[in-house]
Coordinates of C-alpha atoms in Angstrom, one line a residue:
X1 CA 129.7 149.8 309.3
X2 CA 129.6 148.7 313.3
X3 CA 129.1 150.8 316.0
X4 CA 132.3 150.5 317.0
X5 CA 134.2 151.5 314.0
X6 CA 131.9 154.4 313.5
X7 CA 132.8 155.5 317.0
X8 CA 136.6 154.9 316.1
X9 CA 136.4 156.9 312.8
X10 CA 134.8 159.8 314.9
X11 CA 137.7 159.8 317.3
X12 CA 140.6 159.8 314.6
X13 CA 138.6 163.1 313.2
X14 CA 140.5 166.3 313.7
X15 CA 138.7 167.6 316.5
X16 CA 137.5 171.6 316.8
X17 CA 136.4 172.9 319.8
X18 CA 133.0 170.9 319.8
X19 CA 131.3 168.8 322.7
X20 CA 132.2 164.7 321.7
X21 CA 130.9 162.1 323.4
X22 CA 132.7 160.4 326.6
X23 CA 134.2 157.8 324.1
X24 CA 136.8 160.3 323.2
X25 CA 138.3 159.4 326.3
X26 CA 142.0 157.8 326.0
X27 CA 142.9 159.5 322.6
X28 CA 144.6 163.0 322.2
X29 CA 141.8 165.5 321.9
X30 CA 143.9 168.0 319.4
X31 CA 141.3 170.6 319.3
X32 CA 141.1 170.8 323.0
X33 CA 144.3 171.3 323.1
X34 CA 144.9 173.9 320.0
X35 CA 142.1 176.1 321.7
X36 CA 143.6 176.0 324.8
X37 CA 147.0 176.8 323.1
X38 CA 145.1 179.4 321.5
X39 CA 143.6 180.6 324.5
X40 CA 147.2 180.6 326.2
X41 CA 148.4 182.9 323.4
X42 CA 145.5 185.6 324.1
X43 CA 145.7 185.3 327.6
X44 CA 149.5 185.4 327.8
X45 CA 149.6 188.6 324.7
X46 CA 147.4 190.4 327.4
X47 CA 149.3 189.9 330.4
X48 CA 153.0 191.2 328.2
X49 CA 151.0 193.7 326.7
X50 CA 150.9 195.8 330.8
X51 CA 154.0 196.4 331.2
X52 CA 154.5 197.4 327.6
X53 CA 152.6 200.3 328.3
X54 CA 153.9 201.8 331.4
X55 CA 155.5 204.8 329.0
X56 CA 151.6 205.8 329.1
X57 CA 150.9 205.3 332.3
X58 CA 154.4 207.1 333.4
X59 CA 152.9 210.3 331.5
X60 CA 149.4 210.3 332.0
X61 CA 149.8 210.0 335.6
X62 CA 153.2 211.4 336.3
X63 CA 154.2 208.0 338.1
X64 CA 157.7 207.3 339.0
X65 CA 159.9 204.1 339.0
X66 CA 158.7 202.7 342.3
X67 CA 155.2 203.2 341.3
X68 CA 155.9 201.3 338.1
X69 CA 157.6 198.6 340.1
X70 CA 154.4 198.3 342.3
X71 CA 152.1 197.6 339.6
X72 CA 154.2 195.0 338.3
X73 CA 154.7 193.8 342.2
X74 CA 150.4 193.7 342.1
X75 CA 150.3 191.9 339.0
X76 CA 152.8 189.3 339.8
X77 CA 151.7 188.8 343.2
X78 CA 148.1 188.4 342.3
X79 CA 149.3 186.0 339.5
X80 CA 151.6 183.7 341.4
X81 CA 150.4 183.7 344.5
X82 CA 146.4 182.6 343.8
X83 CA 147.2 180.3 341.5
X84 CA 148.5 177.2 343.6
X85 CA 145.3 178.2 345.8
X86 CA 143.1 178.0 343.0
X87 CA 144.7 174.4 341.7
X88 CA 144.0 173.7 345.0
X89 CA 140.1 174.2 345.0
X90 CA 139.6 173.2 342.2
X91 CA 141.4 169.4 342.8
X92 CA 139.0 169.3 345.4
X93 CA 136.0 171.4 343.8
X94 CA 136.1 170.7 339.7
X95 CA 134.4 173.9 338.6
X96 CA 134.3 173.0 334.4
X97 CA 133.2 176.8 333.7
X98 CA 135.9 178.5 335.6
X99 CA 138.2 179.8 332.8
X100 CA 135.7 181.7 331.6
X101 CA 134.9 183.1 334.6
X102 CA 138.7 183.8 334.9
X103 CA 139.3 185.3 331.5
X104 CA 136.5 187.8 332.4
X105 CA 138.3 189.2 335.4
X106 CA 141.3 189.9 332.7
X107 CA 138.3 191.5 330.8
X108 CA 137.2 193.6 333.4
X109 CA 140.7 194.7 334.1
X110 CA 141.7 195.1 330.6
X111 CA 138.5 198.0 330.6
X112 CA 139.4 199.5 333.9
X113 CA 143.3 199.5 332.6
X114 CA 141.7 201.8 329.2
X115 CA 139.5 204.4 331.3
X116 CA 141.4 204.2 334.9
X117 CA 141.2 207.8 336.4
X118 CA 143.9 207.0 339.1
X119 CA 147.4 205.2 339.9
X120 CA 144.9 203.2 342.7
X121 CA 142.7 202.4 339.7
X122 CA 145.9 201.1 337.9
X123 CA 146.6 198.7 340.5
X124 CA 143.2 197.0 341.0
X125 CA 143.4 196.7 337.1
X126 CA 146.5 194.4 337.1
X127 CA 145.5 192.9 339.8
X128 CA 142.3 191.8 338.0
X129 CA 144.6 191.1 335.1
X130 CA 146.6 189.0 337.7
X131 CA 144.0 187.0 338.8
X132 CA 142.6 186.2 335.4
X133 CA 146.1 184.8 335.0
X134 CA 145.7 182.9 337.9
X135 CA 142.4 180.9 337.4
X136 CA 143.6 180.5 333.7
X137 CA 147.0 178.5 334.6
X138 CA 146.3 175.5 336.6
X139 CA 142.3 174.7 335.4
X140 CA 143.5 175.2 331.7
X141 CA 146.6 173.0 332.3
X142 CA 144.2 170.1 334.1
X143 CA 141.9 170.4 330.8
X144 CA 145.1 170.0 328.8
X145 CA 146.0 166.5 330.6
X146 CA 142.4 165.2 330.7
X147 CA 143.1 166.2 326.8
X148 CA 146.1 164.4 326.3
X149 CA 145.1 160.7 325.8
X150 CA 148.5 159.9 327.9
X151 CA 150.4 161.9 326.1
X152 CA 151.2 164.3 328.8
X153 CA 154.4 165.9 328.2
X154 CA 153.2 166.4 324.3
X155 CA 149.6 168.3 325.7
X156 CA 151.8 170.5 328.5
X157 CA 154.2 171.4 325.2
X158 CA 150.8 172.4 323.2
X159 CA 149.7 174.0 325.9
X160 CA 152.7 176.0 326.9
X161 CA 153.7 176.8 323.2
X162 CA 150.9 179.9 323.2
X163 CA 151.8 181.3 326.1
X164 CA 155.3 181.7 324.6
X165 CA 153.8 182.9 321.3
X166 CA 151.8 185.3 323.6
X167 CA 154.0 186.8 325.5
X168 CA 156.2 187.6 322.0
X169 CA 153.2 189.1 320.3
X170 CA 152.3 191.4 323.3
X171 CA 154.8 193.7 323.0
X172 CA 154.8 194.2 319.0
X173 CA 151.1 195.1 319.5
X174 CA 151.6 197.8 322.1
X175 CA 154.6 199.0 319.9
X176 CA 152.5 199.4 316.7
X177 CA 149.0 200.2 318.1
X178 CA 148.3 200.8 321.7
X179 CA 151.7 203.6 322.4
X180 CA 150.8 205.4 319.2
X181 CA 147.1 205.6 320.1
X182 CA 147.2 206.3 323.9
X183 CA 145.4 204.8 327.2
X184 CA 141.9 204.2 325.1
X185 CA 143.5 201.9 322.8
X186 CA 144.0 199.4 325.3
X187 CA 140.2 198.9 325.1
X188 CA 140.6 196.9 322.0
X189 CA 142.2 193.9 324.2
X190 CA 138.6 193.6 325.2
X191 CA 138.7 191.5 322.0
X192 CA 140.9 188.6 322.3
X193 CA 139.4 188.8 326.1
X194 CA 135.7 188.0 324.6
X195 CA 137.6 185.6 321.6
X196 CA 139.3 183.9 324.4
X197 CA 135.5 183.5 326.8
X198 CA 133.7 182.3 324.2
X199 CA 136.0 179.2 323.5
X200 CA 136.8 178.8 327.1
X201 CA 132.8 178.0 327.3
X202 CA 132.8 175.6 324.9
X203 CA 136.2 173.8 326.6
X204 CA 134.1 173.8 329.8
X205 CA 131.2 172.4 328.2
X206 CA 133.8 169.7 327.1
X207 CA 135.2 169.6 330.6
X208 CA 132.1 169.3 332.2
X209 CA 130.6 166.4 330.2
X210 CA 134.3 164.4 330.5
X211 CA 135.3 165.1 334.4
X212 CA 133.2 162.0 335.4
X213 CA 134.3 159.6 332.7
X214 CA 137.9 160.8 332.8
X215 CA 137.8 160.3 336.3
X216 CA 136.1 156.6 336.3
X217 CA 138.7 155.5 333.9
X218 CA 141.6 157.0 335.5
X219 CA 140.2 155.4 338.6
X220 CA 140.0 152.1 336.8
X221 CA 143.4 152.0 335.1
X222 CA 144.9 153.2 338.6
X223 CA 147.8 150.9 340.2
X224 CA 149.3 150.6 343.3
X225 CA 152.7 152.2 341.5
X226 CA 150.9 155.8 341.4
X227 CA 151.4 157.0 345.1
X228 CA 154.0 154.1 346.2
X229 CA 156.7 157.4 347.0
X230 CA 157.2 158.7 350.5
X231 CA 156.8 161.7 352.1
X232 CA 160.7 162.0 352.3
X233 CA 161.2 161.2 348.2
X234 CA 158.2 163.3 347.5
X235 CA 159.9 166.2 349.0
X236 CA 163.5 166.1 348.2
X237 CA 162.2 166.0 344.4
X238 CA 159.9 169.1 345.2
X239 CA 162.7 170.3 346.1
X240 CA 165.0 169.7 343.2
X241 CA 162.0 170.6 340.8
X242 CA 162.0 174.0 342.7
X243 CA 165.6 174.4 342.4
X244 CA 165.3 174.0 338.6
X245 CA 162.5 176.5 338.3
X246 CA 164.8 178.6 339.9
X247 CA 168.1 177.8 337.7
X248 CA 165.9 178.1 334.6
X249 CA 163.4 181.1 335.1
X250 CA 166.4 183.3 336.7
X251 CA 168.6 182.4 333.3
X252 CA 165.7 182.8 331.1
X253 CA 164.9 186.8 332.9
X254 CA 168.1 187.9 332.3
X255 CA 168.2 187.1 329.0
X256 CA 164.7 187.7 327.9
X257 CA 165.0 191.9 330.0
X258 CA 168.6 192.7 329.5
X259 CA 169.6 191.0 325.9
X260 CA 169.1 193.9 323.4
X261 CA 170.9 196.1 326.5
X262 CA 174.1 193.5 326.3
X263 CA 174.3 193.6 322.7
X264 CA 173.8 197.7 322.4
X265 CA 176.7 198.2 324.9
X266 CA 178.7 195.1 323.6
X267 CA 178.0 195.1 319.8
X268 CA 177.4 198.5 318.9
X269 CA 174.1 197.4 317.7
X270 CA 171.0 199.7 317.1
X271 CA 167.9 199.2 318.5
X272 CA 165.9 197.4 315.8
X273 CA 168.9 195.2 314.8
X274 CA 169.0 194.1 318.9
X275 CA 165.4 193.1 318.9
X276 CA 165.5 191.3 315.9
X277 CA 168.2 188.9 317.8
X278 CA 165.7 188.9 321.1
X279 CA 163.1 187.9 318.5
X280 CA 165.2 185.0 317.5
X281 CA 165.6 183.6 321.3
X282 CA 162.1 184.4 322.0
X283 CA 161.0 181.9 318.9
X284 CA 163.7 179.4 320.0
X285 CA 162.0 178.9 323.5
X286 CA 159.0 178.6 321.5
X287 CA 160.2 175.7 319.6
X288 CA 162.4 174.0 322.2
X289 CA 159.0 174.1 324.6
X290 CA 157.1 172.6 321.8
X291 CA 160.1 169.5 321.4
X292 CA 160.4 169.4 325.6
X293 CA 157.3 167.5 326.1
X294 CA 157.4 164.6 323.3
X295 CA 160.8 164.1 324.1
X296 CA 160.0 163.7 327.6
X297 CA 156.9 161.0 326.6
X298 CA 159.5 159.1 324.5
X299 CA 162.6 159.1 326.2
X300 CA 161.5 159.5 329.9
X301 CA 161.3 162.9 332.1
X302 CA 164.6 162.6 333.9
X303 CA 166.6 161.9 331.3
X304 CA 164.9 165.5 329.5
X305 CA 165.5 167.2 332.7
X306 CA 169.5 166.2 332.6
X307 CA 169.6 167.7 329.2
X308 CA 167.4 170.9 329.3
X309 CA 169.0 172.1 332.7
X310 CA 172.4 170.5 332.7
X311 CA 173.0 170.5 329.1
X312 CA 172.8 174.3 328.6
X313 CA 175.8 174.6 330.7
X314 CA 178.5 174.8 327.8
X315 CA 176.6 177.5 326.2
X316 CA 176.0 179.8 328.7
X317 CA 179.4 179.3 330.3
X318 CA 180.7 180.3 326.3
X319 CA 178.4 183.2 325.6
X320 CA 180.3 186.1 327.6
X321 CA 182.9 185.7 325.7
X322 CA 181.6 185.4 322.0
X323 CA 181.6 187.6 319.2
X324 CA 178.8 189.2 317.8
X325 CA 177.7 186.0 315.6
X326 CA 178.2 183.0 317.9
X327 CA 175.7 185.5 320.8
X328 CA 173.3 185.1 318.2
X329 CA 173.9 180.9 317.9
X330 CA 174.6 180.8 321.3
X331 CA 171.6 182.7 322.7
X332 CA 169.4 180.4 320.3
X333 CA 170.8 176.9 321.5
X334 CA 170.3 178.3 325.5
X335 CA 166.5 179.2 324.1
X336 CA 166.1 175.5 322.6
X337 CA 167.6 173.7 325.3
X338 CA 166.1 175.7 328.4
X339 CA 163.0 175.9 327.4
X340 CA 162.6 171.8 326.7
X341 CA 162.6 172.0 330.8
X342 CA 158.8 173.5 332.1
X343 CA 156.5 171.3 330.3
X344 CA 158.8 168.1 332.0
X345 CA 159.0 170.0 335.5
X346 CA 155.1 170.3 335.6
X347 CA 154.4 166.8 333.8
X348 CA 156.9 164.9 336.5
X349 CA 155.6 167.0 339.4
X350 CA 151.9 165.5 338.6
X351 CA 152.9 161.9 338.3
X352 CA 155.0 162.6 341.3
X353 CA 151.7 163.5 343.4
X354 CA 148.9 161.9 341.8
X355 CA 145.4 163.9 342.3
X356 CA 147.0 166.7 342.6
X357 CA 147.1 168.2 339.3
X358 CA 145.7 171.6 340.1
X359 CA 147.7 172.7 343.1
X360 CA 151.0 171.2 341.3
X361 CA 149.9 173.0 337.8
X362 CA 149.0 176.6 340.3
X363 CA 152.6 175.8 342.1
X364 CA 154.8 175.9 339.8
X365 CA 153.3 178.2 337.1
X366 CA 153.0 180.8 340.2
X367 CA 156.8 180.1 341.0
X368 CA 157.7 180.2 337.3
X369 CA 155.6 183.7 337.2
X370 CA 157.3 185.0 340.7
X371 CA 160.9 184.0 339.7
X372 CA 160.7 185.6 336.5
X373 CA 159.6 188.5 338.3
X374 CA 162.3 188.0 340.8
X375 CA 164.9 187.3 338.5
X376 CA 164.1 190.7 336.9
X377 CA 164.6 192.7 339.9
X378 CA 167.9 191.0 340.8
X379 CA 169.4 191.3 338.1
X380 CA 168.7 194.5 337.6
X381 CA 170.4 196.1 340.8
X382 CA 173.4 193.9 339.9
X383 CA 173.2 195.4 336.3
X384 CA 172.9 198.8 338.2
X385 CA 176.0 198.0 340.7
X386 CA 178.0 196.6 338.0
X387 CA 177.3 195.7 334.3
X388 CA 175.2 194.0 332.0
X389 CA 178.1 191.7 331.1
X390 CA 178.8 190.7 334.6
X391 CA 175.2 189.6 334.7
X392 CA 175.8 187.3 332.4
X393 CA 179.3 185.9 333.6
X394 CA 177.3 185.0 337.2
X395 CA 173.9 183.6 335.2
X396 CA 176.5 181.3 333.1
X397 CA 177.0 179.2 335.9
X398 CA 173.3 178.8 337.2
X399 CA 173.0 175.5 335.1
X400 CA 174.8 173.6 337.2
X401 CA 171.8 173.6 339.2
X402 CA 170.9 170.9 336.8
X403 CA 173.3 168.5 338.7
X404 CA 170.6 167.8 341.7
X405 CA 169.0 166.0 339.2
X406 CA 170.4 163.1 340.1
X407 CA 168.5 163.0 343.2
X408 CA 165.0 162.7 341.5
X409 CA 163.5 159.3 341.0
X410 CA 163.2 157.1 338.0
X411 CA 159.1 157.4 338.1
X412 CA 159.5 155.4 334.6
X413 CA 161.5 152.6 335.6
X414 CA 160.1 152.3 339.1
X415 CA 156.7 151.8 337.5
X416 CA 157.3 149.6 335.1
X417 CA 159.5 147.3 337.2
X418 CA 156.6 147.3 340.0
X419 CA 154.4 146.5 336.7
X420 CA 156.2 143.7 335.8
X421 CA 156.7 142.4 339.6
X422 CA 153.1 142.1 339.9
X423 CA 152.7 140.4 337.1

């Protein structure tokens, strides 16, 4: 057996989180990417696990609704904010051993969240969690790409798929073993925090030992066609990228915070049935972001975007007025469809600005973080002022956001026709 094949039966191995040699290069690196899906899912099951607690922290420390609201305000802020500045650094300063570093802020606050002796200690504690978060989105989602062997959209899905798994699990573990046990128990989140170190040092032994080769052949495979856009197209499709965030993160809040509310007061339903319909949206957006980024590599971005913005429109327009059953369909199709959007957002925003892939990957998972958060908020006081249901009437029409989409380049077709002009 050559050389050559040996190395090419090596690569077509199932990979586990191990080092491999620079060779890997250029195919998908699947056990990259399931650890850093995995990873995802623990750090993302921490973060939901916070504000499933609050009950606790509203009677241990005889907090009231604003204080609530500010810890969640530290913890998003912390989250969203630092995380375009860390994609930032990091483009500029590659630091391969960073998401451990990361994940053990989230350890540290996960400890100080378990013993804190004050509402100040409280806040410093999510705002550790917050930014663990935020080192953890944009390096792991540049490690995910250098993964991906060109298949971009299909590592962001990967990627993005634990975090939705994640932030499902969260709550069912504070319902069934942190509430019943009190403050201490959230000690044992030290756990997946140490799980999650440990293979985030291996990744960054991977990422260290693949930064210069990934980067030579990047460098030699790179065309003119890769920053041909000006500064005008660059950001009017910021723009619309924004916007989408927007339409879908606002959407995806109100039905995500106020769905088993809507169907108590609409429905009649108790509380176990409700969640067991939230459950089935939650595992929807789980599968629609796991089809958004394939479809994106085969079809093209654009034409994903259309669809997973744009093509909700029927069913959200449709769902304040359905019975009972066709909520449950309804609310499932809005899960599959929406959800097909992120991975394409973030995979177009990096071809769009080429050597950027940390700021663009801290941007807009720190908008996606601050709009949910937003989108919350909102909806809430106009819940407050007039009804769950009316939520939903003015949310139905927040797809058509998806129209500006015909403002966004072809990236596709603009680089192959430059391709085959130059040739």
């Amino acid at each position: 057996m050559s050389q050559s094949e040996a190395q090419s039966i090596e690569i077509a191995e199932p990979a586990v989180v191990s080092v491999r040699p620079p060779h890997l290069i250029g195919k998908v690196s699947l056990g990259i990417l399931g650890a850093l899906s995995f990873c995802h899912l623990l750090n993302d099951l921490i973060a939901s696990v916070v504000p499933a607690i609050y009950p606790i922290f509203r009677d241990t420390f005889q907090l009231d609704y604003g204080q609530i609201g500010l810890i969640t305000l530290t913890y998003q802020c912390t989250a969203s904010v630092f995380q375009p500045l860390v994609g930032h650094y990091t483009d500029n300063h590659p630091k391969p051993f960073s998401l451990p570093v990361g994940m053990g802020f989230t350890f540290i606050g996960i400890i100080l969240l378990a013993r804190a002796p004050s509402f100040e200690a409280l806040l410093i504690a999510a705002a550790l969690v917050g930014i663990g978060s935020a080192v953890f989105h944009p390096e792991a989602s540049r490690v995910a790409r250098m993964a991906s062997g060109g298949r971009h959209g299909l590592a962001q899905s990967l990627f993005q798929v634990g975090g939705n798994f994640g932030s499902s699990l969260g709550p069912l573990l504070a319902a069934f073993m942190i509430v019943p046990l009190g403050q201490g128990s959230i000690e044992w989140l030290t756990a997946a925090a140490l799980l999650a170190i440990v293979l985030l040092t291996r990744i960054g032994v991977w990422y260290k030992q693949h930064r210069v080769v990934h980067q030579t052949r990047v460098s030699r495979h790179a065309t003119p066609n890769t920053a041909t856009f000006s500064r005008g197209t660059i950001a009017l499709s910021l723009f619309v990228l924004l916007a989408l965030i927007f339409s879908k993160f606002f959407y995806t809040a109100g039905l995500q915070n106020y769905y088993t509310f809507y169907l108590i007061e609409n429905f009649g339903l108790s509380i176990q049935s409700a969640q067991f319909y939230l459950f089935s949206f939650l595992a929807s957006v789980a599968i629609g972001t796991v089809m958004g980024g394939p479809l994106g590599d085969r079809f093209g971005r654009k034409f994903v975007l259309w669809f997973s913005i744009l093509g909700a429109l029927p069913f959200t327009l449709a769902l304040p007025y359905a019975n009972l059953f066709w909520t449950g369909v309804l609310a499932v199709l809005i899960g599959l469809i929406t959800a097909s959007a992120f991975a394409t957002i973030l995979v177009y925003a990096q071809e769009l600005i080429p050597g950027r892939i940390g700021l663009i990957a801290g941007l807009f998972f720190g908008l996606a973080f601050g709009m949910a958060g937003i989108g919350a908020a909102v909806l809430g006081k106009i819940a407050d002022l007039t009804s769950i249901g009316a939520v939903y009437k003015i949310c139905s029409f927040l797809p058509l956001i998806g129209l500006l989409t015909f403002f966004l380049p072809d990236i596709e077709s603009i680089h192959s026709q430059r391709k085959r002009a130059r040739a």
